[in-house]
Coordinates of C-alpha atoms in Angstrom, one line a residue:
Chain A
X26 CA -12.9 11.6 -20.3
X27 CA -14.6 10.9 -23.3
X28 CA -13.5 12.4 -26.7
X29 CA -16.0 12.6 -30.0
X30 CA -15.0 13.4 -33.4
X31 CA -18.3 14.4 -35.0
X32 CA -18.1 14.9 -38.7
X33 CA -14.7 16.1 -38.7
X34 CA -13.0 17.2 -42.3
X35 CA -9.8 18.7 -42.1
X36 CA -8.1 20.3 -45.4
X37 CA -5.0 22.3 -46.7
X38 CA -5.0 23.8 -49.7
X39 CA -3.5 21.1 -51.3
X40 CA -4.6 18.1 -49.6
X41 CA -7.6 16.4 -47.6
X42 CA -6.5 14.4 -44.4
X43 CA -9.8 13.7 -43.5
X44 CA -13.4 14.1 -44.5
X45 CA -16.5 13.7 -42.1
X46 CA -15.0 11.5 -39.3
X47 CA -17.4 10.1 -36.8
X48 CA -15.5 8.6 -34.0
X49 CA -15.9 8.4 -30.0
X50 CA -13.0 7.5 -28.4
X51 CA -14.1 6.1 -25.0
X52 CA -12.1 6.3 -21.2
X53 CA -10.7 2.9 -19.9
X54 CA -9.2 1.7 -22.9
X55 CA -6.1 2.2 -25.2
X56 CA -6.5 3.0 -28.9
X57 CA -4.2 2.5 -31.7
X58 CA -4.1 4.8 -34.1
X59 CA -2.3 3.2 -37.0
X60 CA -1.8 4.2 -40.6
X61 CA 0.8 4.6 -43.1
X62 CA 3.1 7.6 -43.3
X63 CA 1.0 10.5 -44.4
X64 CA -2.1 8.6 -43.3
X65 CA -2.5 11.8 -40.8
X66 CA -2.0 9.7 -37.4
X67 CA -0.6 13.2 -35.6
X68 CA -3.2 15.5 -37.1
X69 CA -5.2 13.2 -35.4
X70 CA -3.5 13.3 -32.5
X71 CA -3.2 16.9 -32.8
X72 CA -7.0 17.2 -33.0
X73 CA -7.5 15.2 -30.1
X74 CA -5.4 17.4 -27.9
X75 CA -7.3 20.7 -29.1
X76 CA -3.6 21.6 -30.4
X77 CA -5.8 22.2 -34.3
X78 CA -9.0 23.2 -35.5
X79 CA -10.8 21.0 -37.9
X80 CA -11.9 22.8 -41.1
X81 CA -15.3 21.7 -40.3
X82 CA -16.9 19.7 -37.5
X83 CA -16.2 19.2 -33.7
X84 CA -14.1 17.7 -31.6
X85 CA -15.7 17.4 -28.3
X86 CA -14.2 16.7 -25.0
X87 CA -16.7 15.5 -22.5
X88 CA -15.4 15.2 -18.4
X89 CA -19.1 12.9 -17.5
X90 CA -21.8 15.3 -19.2
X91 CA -19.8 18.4 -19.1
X92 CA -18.1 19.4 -22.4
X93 CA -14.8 21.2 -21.1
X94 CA -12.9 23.5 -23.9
X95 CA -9.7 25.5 -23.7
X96 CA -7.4 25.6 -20.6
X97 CA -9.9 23.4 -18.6
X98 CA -9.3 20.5 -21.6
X99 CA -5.7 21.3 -22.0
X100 CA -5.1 20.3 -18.7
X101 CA -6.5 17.0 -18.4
X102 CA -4.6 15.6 -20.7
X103 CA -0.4 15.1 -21.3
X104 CA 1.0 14.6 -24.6
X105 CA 4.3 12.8 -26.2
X106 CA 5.3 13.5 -29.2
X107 CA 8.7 13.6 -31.6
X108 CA 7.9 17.2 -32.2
X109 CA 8.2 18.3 -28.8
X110 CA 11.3 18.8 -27.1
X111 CA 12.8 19.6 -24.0
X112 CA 15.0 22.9 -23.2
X113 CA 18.6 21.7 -24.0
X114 CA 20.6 24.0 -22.3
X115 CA 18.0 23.1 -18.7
X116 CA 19.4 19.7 -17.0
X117 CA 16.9 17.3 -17.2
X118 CA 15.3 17.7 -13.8
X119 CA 14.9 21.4 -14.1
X120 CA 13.2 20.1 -17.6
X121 CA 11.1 18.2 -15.6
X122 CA 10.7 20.4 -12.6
X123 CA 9.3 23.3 -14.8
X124 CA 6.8 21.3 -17.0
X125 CA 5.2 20.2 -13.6
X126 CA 4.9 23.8 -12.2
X127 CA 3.6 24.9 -15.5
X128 CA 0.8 22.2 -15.0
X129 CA 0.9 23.7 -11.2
X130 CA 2.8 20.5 -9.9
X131 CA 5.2 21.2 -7.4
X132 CA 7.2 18.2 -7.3
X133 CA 9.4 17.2 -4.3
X134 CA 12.7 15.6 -4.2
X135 CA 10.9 11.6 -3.6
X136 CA 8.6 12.1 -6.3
X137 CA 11.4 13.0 -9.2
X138 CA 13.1 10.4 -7.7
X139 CA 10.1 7.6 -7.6
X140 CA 9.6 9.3 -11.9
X141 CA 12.9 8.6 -12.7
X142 CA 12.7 4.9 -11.1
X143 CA 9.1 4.8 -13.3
X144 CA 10.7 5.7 -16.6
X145 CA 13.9 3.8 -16.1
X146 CA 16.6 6.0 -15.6
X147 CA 18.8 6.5 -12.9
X148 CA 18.8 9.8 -10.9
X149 CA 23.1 10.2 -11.0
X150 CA 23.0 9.9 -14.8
X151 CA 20.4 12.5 -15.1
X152 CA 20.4 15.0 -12.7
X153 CA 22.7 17.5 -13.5
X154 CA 22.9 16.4 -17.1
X155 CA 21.8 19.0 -19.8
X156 CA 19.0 17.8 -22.1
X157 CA 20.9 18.6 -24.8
X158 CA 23.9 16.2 -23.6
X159 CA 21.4 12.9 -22.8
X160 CA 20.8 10.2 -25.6
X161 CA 17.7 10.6 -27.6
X162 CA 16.4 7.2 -25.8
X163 CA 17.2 9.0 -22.3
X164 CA 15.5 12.3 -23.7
X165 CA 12.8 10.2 -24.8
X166 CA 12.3 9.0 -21.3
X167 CA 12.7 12.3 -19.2
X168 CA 9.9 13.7 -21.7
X169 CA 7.7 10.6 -20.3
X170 CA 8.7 11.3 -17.3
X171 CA 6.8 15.3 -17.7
X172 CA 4.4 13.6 -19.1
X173 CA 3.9 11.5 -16.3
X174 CA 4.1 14.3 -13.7
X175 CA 1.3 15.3 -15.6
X176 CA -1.3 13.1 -14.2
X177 CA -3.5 13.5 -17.3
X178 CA -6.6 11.9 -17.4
X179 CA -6.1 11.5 -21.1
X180 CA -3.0 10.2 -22.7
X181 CA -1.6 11.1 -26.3
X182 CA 1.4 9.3 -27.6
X183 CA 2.7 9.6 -30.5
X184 CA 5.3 6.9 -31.6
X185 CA 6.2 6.9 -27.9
X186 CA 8.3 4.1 -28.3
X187 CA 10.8 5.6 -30.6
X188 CA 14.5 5.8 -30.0
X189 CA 13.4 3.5 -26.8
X190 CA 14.9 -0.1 -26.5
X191 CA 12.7 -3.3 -25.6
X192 CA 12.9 -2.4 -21.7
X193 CA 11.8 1.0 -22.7
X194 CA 9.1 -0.1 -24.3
X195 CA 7.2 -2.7 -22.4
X196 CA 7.7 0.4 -19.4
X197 CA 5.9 2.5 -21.9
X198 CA 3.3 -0.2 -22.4
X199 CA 3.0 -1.2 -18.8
X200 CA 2.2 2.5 -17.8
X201 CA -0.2 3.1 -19.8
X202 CA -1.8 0.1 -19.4
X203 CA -1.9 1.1 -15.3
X204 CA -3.4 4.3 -16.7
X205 CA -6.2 2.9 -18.5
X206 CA -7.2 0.3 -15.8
X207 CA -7.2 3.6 -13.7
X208 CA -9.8 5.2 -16.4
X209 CA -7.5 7.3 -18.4
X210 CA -7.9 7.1 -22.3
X211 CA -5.1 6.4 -23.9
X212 CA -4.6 7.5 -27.6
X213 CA -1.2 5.8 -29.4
X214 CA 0.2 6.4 -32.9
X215 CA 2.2 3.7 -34.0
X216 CA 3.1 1.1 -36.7
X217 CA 4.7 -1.0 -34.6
X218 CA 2.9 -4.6 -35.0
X219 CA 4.0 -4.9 -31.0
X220 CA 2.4 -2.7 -29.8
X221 CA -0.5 -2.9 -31.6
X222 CA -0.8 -6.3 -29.0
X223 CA -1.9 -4.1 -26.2
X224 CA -4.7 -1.9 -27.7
X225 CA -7.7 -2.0 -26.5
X226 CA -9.1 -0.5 -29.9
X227 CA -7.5 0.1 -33.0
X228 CA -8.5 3.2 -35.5
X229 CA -6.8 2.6 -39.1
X230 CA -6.4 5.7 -40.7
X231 CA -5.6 3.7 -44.3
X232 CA -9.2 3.3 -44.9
X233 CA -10.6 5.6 -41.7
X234 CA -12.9 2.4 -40.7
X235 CA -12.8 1.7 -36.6
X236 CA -11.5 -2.0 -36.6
X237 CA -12.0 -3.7 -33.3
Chain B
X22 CA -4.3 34.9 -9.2
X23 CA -2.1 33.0 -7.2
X24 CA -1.5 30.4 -9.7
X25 CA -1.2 32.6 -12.6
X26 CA 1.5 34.7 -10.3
X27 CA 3.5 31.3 -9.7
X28 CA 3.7 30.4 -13.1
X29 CA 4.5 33.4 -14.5
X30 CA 7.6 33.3 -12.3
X31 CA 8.0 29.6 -13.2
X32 CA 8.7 30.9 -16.5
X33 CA 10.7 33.9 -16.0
X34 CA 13.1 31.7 -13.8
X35 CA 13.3 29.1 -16.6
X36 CA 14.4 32.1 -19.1
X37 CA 16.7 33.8 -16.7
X38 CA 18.1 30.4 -16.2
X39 CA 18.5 29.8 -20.1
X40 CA 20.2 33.3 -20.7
X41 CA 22.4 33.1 -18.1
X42 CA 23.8 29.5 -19.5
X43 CA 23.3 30.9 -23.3
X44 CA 25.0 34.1 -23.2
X45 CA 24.1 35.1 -26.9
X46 CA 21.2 37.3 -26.6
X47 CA 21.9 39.7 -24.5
X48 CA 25.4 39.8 -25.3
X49 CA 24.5 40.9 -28.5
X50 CA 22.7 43.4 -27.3
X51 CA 25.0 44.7 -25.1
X52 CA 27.4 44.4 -28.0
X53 CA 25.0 46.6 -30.6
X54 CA 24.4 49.3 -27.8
X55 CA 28.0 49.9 -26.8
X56 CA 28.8 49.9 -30.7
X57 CA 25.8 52.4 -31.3
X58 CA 27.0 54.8 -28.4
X59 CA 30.4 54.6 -29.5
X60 CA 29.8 55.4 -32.8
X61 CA 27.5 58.5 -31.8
X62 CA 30.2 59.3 -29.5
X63 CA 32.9 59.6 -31.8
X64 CA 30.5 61.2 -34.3
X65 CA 29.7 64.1 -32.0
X66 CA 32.9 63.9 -30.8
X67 CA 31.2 64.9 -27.1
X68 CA 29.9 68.5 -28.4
X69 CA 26.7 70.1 -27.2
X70 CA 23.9 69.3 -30.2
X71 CA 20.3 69.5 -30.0
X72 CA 18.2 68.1 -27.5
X73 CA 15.8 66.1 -30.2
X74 CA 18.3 64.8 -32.0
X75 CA 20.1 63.4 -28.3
X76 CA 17.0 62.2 -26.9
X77 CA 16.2 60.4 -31.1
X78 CA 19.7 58.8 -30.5
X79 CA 19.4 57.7 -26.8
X80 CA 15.7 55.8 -27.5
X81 CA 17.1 54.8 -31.5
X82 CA 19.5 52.7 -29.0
X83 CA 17.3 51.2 -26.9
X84 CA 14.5 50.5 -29.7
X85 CA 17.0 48.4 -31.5
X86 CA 18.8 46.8 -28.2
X87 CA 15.0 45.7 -27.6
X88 CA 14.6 44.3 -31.3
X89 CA 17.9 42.2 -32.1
X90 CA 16.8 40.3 -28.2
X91 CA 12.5 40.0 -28.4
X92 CA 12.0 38.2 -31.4
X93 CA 13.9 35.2 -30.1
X94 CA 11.5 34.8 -27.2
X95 CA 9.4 33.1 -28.9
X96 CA 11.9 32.0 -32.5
X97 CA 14.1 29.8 -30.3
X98 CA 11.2 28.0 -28.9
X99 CA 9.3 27.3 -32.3
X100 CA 12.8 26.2 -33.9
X101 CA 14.0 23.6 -31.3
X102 CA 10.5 22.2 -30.6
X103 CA 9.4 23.2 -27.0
X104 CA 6.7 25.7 -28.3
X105 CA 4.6 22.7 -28.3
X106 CA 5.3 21.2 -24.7
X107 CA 4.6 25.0 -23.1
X108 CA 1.3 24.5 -25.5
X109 CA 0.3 21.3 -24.2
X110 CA 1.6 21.6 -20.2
X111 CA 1.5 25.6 -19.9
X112 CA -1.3 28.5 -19.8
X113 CA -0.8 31.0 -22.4
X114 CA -1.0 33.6 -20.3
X115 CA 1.5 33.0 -17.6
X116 CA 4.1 31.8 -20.6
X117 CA 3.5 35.7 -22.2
X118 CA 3.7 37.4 -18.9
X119 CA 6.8 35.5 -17.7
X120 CA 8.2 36.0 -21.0
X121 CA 7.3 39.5 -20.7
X122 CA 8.8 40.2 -17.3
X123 CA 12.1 38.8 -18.5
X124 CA 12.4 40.6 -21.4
X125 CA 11.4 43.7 -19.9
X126 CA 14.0 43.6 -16.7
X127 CA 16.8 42.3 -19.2
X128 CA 16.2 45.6 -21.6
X129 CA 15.7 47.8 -18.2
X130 CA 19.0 46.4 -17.0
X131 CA 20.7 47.3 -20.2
X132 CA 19.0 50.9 -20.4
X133 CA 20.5 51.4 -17.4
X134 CA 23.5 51.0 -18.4
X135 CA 23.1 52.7 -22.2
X136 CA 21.7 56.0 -19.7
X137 CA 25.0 55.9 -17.7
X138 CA 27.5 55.6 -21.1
X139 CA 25.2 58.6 -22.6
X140 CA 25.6 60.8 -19.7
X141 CA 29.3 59.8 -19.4
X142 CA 30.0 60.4 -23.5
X143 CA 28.0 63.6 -23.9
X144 CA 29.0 65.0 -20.7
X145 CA 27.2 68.3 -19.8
X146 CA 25.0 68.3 -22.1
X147 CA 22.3 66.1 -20.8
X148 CA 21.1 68.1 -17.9
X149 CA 19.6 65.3 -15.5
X150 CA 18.1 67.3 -12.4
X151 CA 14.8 65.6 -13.2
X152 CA 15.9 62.1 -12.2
X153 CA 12.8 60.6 -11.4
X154 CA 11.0 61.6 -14.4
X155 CA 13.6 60.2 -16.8
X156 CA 13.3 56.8 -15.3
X157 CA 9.5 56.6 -14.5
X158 CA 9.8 57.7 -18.6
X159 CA 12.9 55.1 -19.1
X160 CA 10.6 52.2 -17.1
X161 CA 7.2 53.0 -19.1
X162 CA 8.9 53.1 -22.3
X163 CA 11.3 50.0 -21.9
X164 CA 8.2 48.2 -20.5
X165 CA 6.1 49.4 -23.7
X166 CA 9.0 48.1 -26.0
X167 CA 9.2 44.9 -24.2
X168 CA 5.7 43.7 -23.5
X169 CA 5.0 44.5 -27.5
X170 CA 7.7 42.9 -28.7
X171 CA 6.8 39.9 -26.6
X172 CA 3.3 39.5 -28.2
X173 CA 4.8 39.9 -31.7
X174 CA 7.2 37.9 -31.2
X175 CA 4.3 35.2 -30.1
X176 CA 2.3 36.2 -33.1
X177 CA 4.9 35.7 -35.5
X178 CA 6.1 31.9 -34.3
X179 CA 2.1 31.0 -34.1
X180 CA 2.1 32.7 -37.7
X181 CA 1.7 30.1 -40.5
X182 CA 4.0 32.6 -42.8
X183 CA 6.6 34.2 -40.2
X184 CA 9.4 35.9 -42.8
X185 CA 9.4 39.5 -42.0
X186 CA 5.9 39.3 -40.3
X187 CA 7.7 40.7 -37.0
X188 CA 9.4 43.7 -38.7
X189 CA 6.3 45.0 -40.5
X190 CA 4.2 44.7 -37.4
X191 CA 6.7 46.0 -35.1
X192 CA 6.8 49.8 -36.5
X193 CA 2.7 50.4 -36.3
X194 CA 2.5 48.6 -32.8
X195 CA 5.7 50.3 -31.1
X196 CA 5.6 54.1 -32.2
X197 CA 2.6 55.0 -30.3
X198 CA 5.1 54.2 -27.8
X199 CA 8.3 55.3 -28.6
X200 CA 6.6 58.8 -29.8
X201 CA 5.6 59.8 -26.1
X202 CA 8.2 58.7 -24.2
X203 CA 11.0 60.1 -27.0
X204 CA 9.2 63.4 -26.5
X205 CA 9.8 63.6 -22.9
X206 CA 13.0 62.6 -23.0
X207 CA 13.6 65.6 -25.1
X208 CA 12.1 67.7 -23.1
X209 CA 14.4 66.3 -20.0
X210 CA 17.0 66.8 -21.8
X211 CA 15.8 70.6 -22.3
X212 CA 15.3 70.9 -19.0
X213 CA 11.8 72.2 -19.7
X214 CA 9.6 72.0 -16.7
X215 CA 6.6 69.9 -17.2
X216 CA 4.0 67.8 -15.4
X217 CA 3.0 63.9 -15.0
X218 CA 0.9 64.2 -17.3
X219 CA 3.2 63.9 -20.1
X220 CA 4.0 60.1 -19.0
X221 CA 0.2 59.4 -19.5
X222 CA 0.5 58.4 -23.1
X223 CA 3.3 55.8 -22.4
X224 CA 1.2 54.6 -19.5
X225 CA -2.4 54.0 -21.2
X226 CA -0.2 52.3 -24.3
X227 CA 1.2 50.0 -21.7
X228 CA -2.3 49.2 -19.6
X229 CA -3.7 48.7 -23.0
X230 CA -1.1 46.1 -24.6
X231 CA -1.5 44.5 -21.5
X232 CA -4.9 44.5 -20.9
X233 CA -5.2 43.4 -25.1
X234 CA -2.3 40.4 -24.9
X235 CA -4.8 39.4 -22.0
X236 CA -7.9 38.8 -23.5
X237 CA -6.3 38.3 -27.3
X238 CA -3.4 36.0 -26.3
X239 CA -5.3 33.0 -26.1
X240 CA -6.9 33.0 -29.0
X241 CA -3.5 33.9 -30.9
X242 CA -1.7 30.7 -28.7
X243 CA -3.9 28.0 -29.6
X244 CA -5.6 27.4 -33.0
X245 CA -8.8 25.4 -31.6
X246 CA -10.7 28.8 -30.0

């Protein structure tokens, strides 16, 4: 999957995030996306995953030469982000179990076991345990977990890394890192100077530039 | 068609689920219906009145059972924050329908219910010979309610401005419902003889909010078509 920004502005009322962005984000590789708070790293993210519409411009998905758009885009790719949450009052593995049928996933007992080996945790702490009940580090992790089950060909992380400890993180890395060397692109939003170690790319929102 | 069929469920499950361990929805609106009837109840004190006025009262009930439970569907999920995982791992359509198909069989559960109470609290004067009418009448109705509060719901949480968007849209979208199937009611409760014809009304409204939350859904769901 290949993902161009051409001449992308995006505006509220009383702001500009951006203004004519030119950027193609290429499969294989892991870009940073790195700015300062308000520099708009999840608008960008947002735009990536088709979740906004830029105020002027495209952003075009391309699957080899075919552009794909809507529900054909949405589900090539898997997202993690602070602002989305799992159902509190669902134990985790029906969290997880109804993400992947959503994405038409039917996921057996081995397979939520082998994601819950993946993502660290360990199936007696989390399978009958509410969402709501788990640690924001072990919620953190059953959402990478859905995203996992996923299978996306594109990855979008925002601050994936948050609320996780060092183990967490360097699992976080490692997967992705499997993913791209598998030809996923992988788009992270972070600050953390890290992570920025394992980007292939890195996009700095501060002054828009690409710095490779 | 298969897909969209198992996913649908998917999501009905997950809400039946979620209701069933959050009790507060539907208790409340079991809680405002048995208030309502009670109050009418003692009000009329259980004495013969007029058909119109019944049959205003009996679908007053249900309208406003329907209201204090539909506008969460979609609330709950924009306040805690999983609005945007159904965006980013559901369909739209499948998360309307299934959302749809619970809060239809939740309200047709407790119409059933509200329809027993009436009959029981205004005893003989609601002459039910024409059973099978007064349900097809309840089910098109309750459906209609429902499936339009579902998409209003939806349209208000994807609305950048959601105070009171809900309760200014929901009068203009559900009286060409409630209308129709209030006036057969009436007549039920008459016991004027009429044909099927008189549930054709609340059946085109309900092909038509579906066939419209079809096509229109997708559009309202994500911001990038």
């Amino acid at each position: 999957m290949e993902i161009i920004f051409e001449n992308v502005s995006l505006s509220f009322p009383d702001k500009t995030i951006f203004s004519s962005l030119n950027i193609n984000l290429s499969p294989g590789k892991i870009i940073q996306v790195v700015g300062e708070n308000g520099s708009g790293k999840s608008t960008f993210l947002n735009l990536a995953a088709h979740l906004i519409r830029p105020t002027s411009g495209k952003v075009m998905a391309f699957c080899g030469k075919k552009e794909l758009n809507g529900e054909a885009y949405r589900k090539k790719i898997a997202m993690l982000s602070p602002n989305m949450q799992l159902y509190d009052n669902l134990t985790a593995k029906e969290n997880l179990k109804f993400f992947s049928k959503l994405r038409g996933e039917s996921l057996d007992c081995n397979e939520i076991a082998k994601l819950w080996e993946r993502v660290g945790l360990r199936e007696e702490n989390v399978r009958h345990k509410y969402a709501g009940k788990l640690s924001t580090g072990m919620s953190q992790r059953v959402k990478f977990a859905v995203f996992l089950a996923a299978k996306a060909d594109v990855w979008i992380l925002d601050e994936p890394s948050a609320n996780l400890d060092d183990k967490g993180r360097s699992m976080i890395i490692k997967e992705t890192k499997k993913a791209t060397q598998n030809g996923a692109l992988a788009l992270w939003a972070t600050n953390d100077e890290r992570e920025r170690n394992a980007a292939d790319e890195i996009i700095d929102l501060s002054n828009i530039d690409r710095v490779s | 068609m298969k897909s969209l069929i198992c996913q649908t469920l998917t999501v009905f499950r997950k809400e039946t689920v979620a209701a069933a361990r959050f009790k507060g929805a539907w208790l409340t609106m079991l809680m405002f219906s048995l208030t309502a009837l009670s109050l009418t109840s003692f009000v009329f004190k259980g004495t013969a009145t007029d058909s119109a006025i019944l049959s205003a009262i009996y679908w007053i009930i249900i309208f406003f059972s329907a209201m204090t439970s539909v506008d969460r569907l979609f609330m709950e999920e924009e306040f805690s924050g999983t609005i945007q995982m159904l965006k980013v791992y559901g369909g739209a359509i499948p998360i309307l329908f299934g959302k749809m198909l619970y809060g239809f069989l939740l309200l047709l559960i407790l119409s059933i219910i509200i329809t027993f109470l009436f009959v029981l609290l205004f005893d003989g004067n609601i002459p039910l010979e024409n059973a099978v009418f007064f349900f097809a009448n309840l089910i098109l109705g309750v459906f209609g309610l429902s499936a339009a509060g579902a998409f209003l719901a939806a349209l208000s949480a994807s609305a950048k401005v959601k105070s009171g968007l809900f309760a200014v849209l929901m009068l203009p979208v559900m009286l060409p419902v409630l209308l129709p199937v209030t006036e057969v009611t009436t007549k039920i409760f008459e016991g004027v003889a009429f044909g099927v014809s008189a549930l054709i009304p609340a059946l085109l409204y309900d092909l038509v909010l579906m066939l419209a939350s079809s096509l229109l859904f997708d559009y309202i769901w994500y911001d990038d078509l």
